[in-house]
Coordinates of C-alpha atoms in Angstrom, one line a residue:
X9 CA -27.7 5.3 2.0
X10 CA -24.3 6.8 3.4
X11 CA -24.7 3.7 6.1
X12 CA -24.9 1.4 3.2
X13 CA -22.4 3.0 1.1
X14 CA -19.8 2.4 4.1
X15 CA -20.3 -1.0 4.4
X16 CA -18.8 -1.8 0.6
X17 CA -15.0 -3.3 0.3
X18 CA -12.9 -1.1 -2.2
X19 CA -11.4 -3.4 -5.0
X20 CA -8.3 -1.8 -6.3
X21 CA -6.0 -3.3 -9.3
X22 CA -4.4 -2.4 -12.3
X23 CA -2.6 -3.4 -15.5
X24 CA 0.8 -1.9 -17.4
X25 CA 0.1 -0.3 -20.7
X26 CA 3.2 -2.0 -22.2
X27 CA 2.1 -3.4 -25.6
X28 CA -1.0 -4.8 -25.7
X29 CA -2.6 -6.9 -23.0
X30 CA -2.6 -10.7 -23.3
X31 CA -5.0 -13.6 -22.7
X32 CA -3.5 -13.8 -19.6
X33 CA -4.0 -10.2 -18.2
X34 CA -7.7 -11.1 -18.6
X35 CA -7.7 -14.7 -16.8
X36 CA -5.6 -13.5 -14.5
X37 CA -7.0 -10.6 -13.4
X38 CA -9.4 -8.7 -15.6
X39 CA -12.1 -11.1 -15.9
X40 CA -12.2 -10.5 -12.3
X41 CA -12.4 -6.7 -12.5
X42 CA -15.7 -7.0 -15.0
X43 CA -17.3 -9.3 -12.8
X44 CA -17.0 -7.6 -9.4
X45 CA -18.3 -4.3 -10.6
X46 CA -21.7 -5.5 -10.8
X47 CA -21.5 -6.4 -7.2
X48 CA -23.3 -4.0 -4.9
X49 CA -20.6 -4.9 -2.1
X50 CA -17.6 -3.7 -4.1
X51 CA -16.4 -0.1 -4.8
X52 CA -14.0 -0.8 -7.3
X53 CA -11.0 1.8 -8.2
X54 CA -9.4 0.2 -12.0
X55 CA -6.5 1.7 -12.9
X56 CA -4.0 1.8 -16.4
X57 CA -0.7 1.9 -14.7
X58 CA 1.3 4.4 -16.8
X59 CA 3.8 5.5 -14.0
X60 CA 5.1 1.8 -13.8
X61 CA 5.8 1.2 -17.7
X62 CA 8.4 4.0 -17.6
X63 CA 10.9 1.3 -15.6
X64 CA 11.5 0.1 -19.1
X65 CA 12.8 2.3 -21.8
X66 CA 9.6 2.6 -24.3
X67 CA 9.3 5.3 -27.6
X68 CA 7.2 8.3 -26.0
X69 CA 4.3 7.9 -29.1
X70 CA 4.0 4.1 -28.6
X71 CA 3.9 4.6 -25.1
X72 CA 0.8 7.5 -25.6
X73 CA -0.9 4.7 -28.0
X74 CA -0.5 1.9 -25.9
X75 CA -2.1 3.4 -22.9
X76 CA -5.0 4.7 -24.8
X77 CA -5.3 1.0 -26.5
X78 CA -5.7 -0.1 -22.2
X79 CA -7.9 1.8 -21.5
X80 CA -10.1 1.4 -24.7
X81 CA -10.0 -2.5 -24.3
X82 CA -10.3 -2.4 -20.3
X83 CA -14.1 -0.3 -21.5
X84 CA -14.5 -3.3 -24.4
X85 CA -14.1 -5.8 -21.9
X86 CA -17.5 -4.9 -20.1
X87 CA -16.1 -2.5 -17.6
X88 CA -18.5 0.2 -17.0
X89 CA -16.7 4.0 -16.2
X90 CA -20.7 4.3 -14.2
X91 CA -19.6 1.1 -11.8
X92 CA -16.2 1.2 -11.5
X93 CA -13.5 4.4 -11.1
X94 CA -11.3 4.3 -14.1
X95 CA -8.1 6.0 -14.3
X96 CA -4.5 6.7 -15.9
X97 CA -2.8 6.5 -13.0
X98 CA -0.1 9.4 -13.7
X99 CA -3.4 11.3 -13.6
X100 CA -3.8 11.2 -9.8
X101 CA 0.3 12.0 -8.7
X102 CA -0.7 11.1 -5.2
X103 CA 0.4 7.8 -6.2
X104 CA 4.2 9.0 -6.7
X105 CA 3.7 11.4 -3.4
X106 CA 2.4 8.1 -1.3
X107 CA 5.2 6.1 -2.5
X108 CA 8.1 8.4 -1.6
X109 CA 6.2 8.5 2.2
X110 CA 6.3 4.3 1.9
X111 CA 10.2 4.3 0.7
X112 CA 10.8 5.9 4.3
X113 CA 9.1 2.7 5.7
X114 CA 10.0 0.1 3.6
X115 CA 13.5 -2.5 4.6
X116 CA 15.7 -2.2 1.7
X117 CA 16.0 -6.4 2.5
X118 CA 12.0 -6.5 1.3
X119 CA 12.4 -4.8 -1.6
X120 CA 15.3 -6.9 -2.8
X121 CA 13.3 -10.0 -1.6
X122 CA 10.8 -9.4 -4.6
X123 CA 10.8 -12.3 -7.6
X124 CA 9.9 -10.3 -10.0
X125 CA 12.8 -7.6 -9.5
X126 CA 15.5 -10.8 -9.8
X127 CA 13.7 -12.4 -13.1
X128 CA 13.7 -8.7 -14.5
X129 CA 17.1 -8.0 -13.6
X130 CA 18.0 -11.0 -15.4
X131 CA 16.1 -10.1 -18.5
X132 CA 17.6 -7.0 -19.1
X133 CA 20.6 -6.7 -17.1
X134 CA 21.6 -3.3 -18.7
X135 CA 18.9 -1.7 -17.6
X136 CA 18.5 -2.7 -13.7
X137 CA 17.3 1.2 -12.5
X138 CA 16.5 2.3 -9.1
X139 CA 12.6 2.4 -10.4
X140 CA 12.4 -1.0 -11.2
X141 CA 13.7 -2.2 -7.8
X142 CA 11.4 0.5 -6.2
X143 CA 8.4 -0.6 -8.4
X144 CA 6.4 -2.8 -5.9
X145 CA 6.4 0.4 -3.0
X146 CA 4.6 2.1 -5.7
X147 CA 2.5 -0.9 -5.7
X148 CA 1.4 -0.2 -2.6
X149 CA 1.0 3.2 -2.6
X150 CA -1.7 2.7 -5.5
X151 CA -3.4 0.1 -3.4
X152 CA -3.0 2.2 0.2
X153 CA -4.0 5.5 -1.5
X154 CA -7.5 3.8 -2.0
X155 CA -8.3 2.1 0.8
X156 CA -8.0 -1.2 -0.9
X157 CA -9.4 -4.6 1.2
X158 CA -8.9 -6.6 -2.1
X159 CA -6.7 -6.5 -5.1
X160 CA -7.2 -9.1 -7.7
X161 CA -4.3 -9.8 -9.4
X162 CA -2.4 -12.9 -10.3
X163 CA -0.1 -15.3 -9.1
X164 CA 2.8 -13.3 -10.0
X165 CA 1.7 -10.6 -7.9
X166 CA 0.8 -12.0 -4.7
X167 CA 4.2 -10.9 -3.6
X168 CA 3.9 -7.5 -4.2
X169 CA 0.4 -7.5 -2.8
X170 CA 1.8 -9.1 0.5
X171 CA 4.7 -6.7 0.7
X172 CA 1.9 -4.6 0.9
X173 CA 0.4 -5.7 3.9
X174 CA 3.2 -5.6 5.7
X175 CA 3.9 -1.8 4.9
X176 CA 0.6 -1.2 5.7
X177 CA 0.9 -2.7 9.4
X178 CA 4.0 -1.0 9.7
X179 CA 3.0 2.4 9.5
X180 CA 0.0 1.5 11.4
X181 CA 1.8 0.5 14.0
X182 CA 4.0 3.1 14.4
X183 CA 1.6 6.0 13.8
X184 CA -2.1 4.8 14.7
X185 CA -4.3 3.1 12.2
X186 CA -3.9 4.4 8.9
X187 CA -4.1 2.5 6.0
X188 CA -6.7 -0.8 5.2
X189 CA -4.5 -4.2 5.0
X190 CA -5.4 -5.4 2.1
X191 CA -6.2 -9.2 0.8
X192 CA -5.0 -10.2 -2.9
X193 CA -7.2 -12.2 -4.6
X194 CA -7.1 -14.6 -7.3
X195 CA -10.1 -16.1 -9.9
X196 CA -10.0 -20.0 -9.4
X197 CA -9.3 -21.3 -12.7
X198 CA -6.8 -19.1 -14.8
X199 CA -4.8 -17.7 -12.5
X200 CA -1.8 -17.6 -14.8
X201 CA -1.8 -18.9 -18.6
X202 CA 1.6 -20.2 -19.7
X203 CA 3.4 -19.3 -23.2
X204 CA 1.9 -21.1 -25.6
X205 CA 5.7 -21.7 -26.6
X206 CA 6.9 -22.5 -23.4
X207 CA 4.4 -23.6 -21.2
X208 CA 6.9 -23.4 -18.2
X209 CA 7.1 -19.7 -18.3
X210 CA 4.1 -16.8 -17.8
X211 CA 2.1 -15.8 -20.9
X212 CA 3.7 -12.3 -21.3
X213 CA 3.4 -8.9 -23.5
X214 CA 7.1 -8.8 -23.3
X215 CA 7.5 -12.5 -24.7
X216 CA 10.6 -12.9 -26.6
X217 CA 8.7 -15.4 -29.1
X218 CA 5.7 -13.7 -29.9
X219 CA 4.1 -17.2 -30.8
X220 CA 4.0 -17.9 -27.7
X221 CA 1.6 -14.6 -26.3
X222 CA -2.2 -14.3 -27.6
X223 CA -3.0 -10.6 -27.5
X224 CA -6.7 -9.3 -27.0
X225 CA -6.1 -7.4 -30.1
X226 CA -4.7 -10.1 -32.4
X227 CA -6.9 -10.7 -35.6
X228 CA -8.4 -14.3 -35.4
X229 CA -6.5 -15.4 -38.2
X230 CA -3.1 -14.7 -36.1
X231 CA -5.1 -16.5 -33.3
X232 CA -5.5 -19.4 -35.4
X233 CA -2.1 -19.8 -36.2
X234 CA -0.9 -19.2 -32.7
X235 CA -3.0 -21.8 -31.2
X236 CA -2.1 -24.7 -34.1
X237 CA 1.3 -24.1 -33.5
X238 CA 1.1 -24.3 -29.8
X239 CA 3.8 -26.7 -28.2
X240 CA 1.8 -30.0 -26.2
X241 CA 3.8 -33.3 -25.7
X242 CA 4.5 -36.8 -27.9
X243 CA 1.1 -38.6 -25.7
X244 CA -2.3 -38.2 -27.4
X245 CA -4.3 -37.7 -24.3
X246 CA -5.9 -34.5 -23.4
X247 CA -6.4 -33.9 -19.8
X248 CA -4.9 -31.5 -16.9
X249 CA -1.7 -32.9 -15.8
X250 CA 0.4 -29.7 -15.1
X251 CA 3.3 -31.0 -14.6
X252 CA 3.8 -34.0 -17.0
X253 CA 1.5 -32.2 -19.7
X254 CA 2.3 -29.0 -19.1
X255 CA 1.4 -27.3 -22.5
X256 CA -1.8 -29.2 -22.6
X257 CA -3.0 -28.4 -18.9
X258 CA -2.5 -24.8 -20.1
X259 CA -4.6 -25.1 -23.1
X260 CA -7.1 -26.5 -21.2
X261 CA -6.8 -23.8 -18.7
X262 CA -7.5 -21.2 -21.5
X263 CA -10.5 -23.1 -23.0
X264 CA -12.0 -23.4 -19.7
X265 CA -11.8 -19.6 -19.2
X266 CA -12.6 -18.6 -22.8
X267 CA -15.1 -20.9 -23.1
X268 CA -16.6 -20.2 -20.0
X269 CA -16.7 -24.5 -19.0
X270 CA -15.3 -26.2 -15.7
X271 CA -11.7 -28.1 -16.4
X272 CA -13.4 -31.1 -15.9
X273 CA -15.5 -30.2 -18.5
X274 CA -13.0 -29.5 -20.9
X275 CA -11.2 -32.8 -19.7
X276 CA -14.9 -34.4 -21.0
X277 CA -15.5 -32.4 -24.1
X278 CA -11.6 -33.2 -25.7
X279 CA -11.9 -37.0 -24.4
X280 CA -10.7 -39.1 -27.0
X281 CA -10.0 -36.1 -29.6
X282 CA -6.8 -35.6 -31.1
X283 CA -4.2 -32.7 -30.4
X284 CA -5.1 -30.9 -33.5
X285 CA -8.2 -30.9 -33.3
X286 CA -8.0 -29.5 -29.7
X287 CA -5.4 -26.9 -30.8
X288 CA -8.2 -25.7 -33.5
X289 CA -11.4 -25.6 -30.8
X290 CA -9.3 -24.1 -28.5
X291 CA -8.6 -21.2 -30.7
X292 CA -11.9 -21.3 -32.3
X293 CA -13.3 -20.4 -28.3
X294 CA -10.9 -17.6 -27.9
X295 CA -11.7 -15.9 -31.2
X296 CA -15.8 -16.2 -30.8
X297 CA -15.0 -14.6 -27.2
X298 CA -12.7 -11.5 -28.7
X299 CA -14.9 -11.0 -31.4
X300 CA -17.5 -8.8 -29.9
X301 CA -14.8 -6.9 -27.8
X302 CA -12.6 -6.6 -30.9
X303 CA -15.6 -4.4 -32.1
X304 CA -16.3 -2.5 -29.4
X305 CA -12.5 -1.4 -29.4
X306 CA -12.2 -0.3 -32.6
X307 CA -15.3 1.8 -31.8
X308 CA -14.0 3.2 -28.6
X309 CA -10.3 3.8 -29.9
X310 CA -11.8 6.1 -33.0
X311 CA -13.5 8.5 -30.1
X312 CA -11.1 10.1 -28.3
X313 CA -13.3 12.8 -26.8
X314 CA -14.9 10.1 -25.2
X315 CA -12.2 8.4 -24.0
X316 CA -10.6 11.7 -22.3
X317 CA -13.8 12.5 -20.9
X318 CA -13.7 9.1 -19.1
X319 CA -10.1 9.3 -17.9
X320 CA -11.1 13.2 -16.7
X321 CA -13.9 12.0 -14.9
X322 CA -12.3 8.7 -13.3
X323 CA -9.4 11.0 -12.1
X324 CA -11.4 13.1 -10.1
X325 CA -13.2 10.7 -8.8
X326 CA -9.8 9.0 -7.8
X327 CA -8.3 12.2 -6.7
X328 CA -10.7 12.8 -4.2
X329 CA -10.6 9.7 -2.3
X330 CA -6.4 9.5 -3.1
X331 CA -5.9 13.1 -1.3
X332 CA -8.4 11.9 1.7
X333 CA -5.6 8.9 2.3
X334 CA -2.8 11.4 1.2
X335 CA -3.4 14.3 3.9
X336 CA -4.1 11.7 6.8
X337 CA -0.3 10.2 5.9
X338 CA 1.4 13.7 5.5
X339 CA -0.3 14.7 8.6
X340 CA 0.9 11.5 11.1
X341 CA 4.4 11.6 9.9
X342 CA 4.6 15.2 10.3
X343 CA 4.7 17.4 7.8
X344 CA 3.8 21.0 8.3
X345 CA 0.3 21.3 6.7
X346 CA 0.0 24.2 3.9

């Protein structure tokens, strides 16, 4: 049993609790998290990432609220706290004490390489802090910490997921092998869902138009309404063209995954059908698939003794393995052991 225990690949990933999550938190990653929990190969480590949210400046209640509301929809999505490890992140602090260690062996030059740093910086230029810069070596602690031979995430990620790897061979290099280099992978359809405003740009919590972002949590009628006013183009033809129809390639891309069909057989199904009528299916597919989890969530998020007992039990679990990884690292760079 311990033989075949050994032999499974740790999945780690894990999603901000900043507002709630979006249609594209599930394409892009979480659809993959519910799915690889039932395989017997994977040992998979889910966590909400709370220490990462505080890079932008977020009212302490809502902050409490939103993380719950994660955690509460991650369970309503399918994920089972009996497959998978699930965890609050700021609940295991060998994540911060791992990333301090990774600072020390990090370039400053890779750090300032990341996309998502620039874009962010751009946002909200009057709040560039050193945490935001520093936020994908935290990345990799939380993936290193565990292990981790695959991290689904999206396409926005791969970056940090890379930067990564390349800490991780590092310190290996330098001290002895240490740490699993990890792979990042990504679900083959849905990768990333666009804006339903501005299909140019990443479906986002932090949207400035909310029109353009379909939450998990958004009543159907709101869905609705979304969806019909989604941009498209002047043509009448409905097929996957990303870069002359770039609003419809992304609807198609979200009726694929919420409809659980091939593109090519969404291409099929909308042949010869008009925009609106597309618009309306399309929505129609995302509500019947939020439906059952929009009940589970409001079941979950009125039982909070259930809920802590699930992020009590997840952290320990997490702890143990975190600490295992932790006291290896403190031990190779030096540090006088208590």
């Amino acid at each position: 049993m311990e033989a075949e225990e050994a032999k499974k690949k740790v999945v780690f990933s894990a999603v901000k609790p900043t507002g709630s999550m979006t249609l594209g938190n599930y394409a892009g990653a979480l659809a993959n998290w519910v799915a690889m929990q039932s395989d017997p190969s994977y040992d998979c480590f889910y966590c909400v990432a709370d220490l990462h949210s505080i890079t932008v400046d977020v009212p302490p209640a809502e902050f409490r609220k939103d993380t719950l509301d994660d955690l509460a929809t991650y369970l309503a999505l399918g994920l089972n706290p009996e497959k998978s490890v699930l965890f609050l992140q700021s609940h295991v602090s060998a994540h911060a004490e791992l990333a301090w260690v990774l600072n020390c062996h990090t370039q400053f030059g890779e750090a300032r390489r990341m996309t998502q740093f620039k874009e962010k910086s751009k946002r909200a230029p009057e709040n560039v802090n050193v945490g935001l810069f520093d936020y994908p070596v935290l990345m990799a602690a939380d993936i290193l910490l565990y292990q981790a031979e695959l991290v689904p995430v999206g396409q926005d990620q791969k970056q940090h997921v890379e930067l990564a790897r390349t800490i991780a061979q590092r310190f290996n290099n330098k001290y002895s092998p240490t740490f699993t280099v990890p792979e990042p992978i990504m679900p083959k359809v849905g990768t990333k869902l666009y804006s339903l405003q501005n299909p140019t740009a990443k479906m986002s919590k932090t949207d400035e138009n909310p029109a353009g972002s379909v939450l998990l949590l958004d009543p159907p009628e709101e869905i609705m309404r979304k969806f019909k006013r989604a941009v498209t183009d002047s043509d009448t033809c409905v097929k996957f063209d990303r870069a002359n129809k770039p609003g419809i390639s992304n609807l198609l891309t979200i009726y694929s995954v919420f409809a659980g069909v091939s593109l090519a057989a969404a291409e099929k199904e909308f042949q010869g059908s008009d925009y609106a009528a597309f618009k309306q299916r399309t929505g129609e597919a995302v509500c019947a698939f939020l439906a059952p989890v929009q009940k589970e969530y409001k079941r979950l998020i009125a039982d909070k003794a259930y809920l802590s007992q699930v992020m009590k039990d997840g952290a320990e679990r997490a702890r143990r393995m975190a600490y295992k990884t932790l006291s290896k690292v403190y031990r190779k760079v030096g540090f006088v052991q208590p």
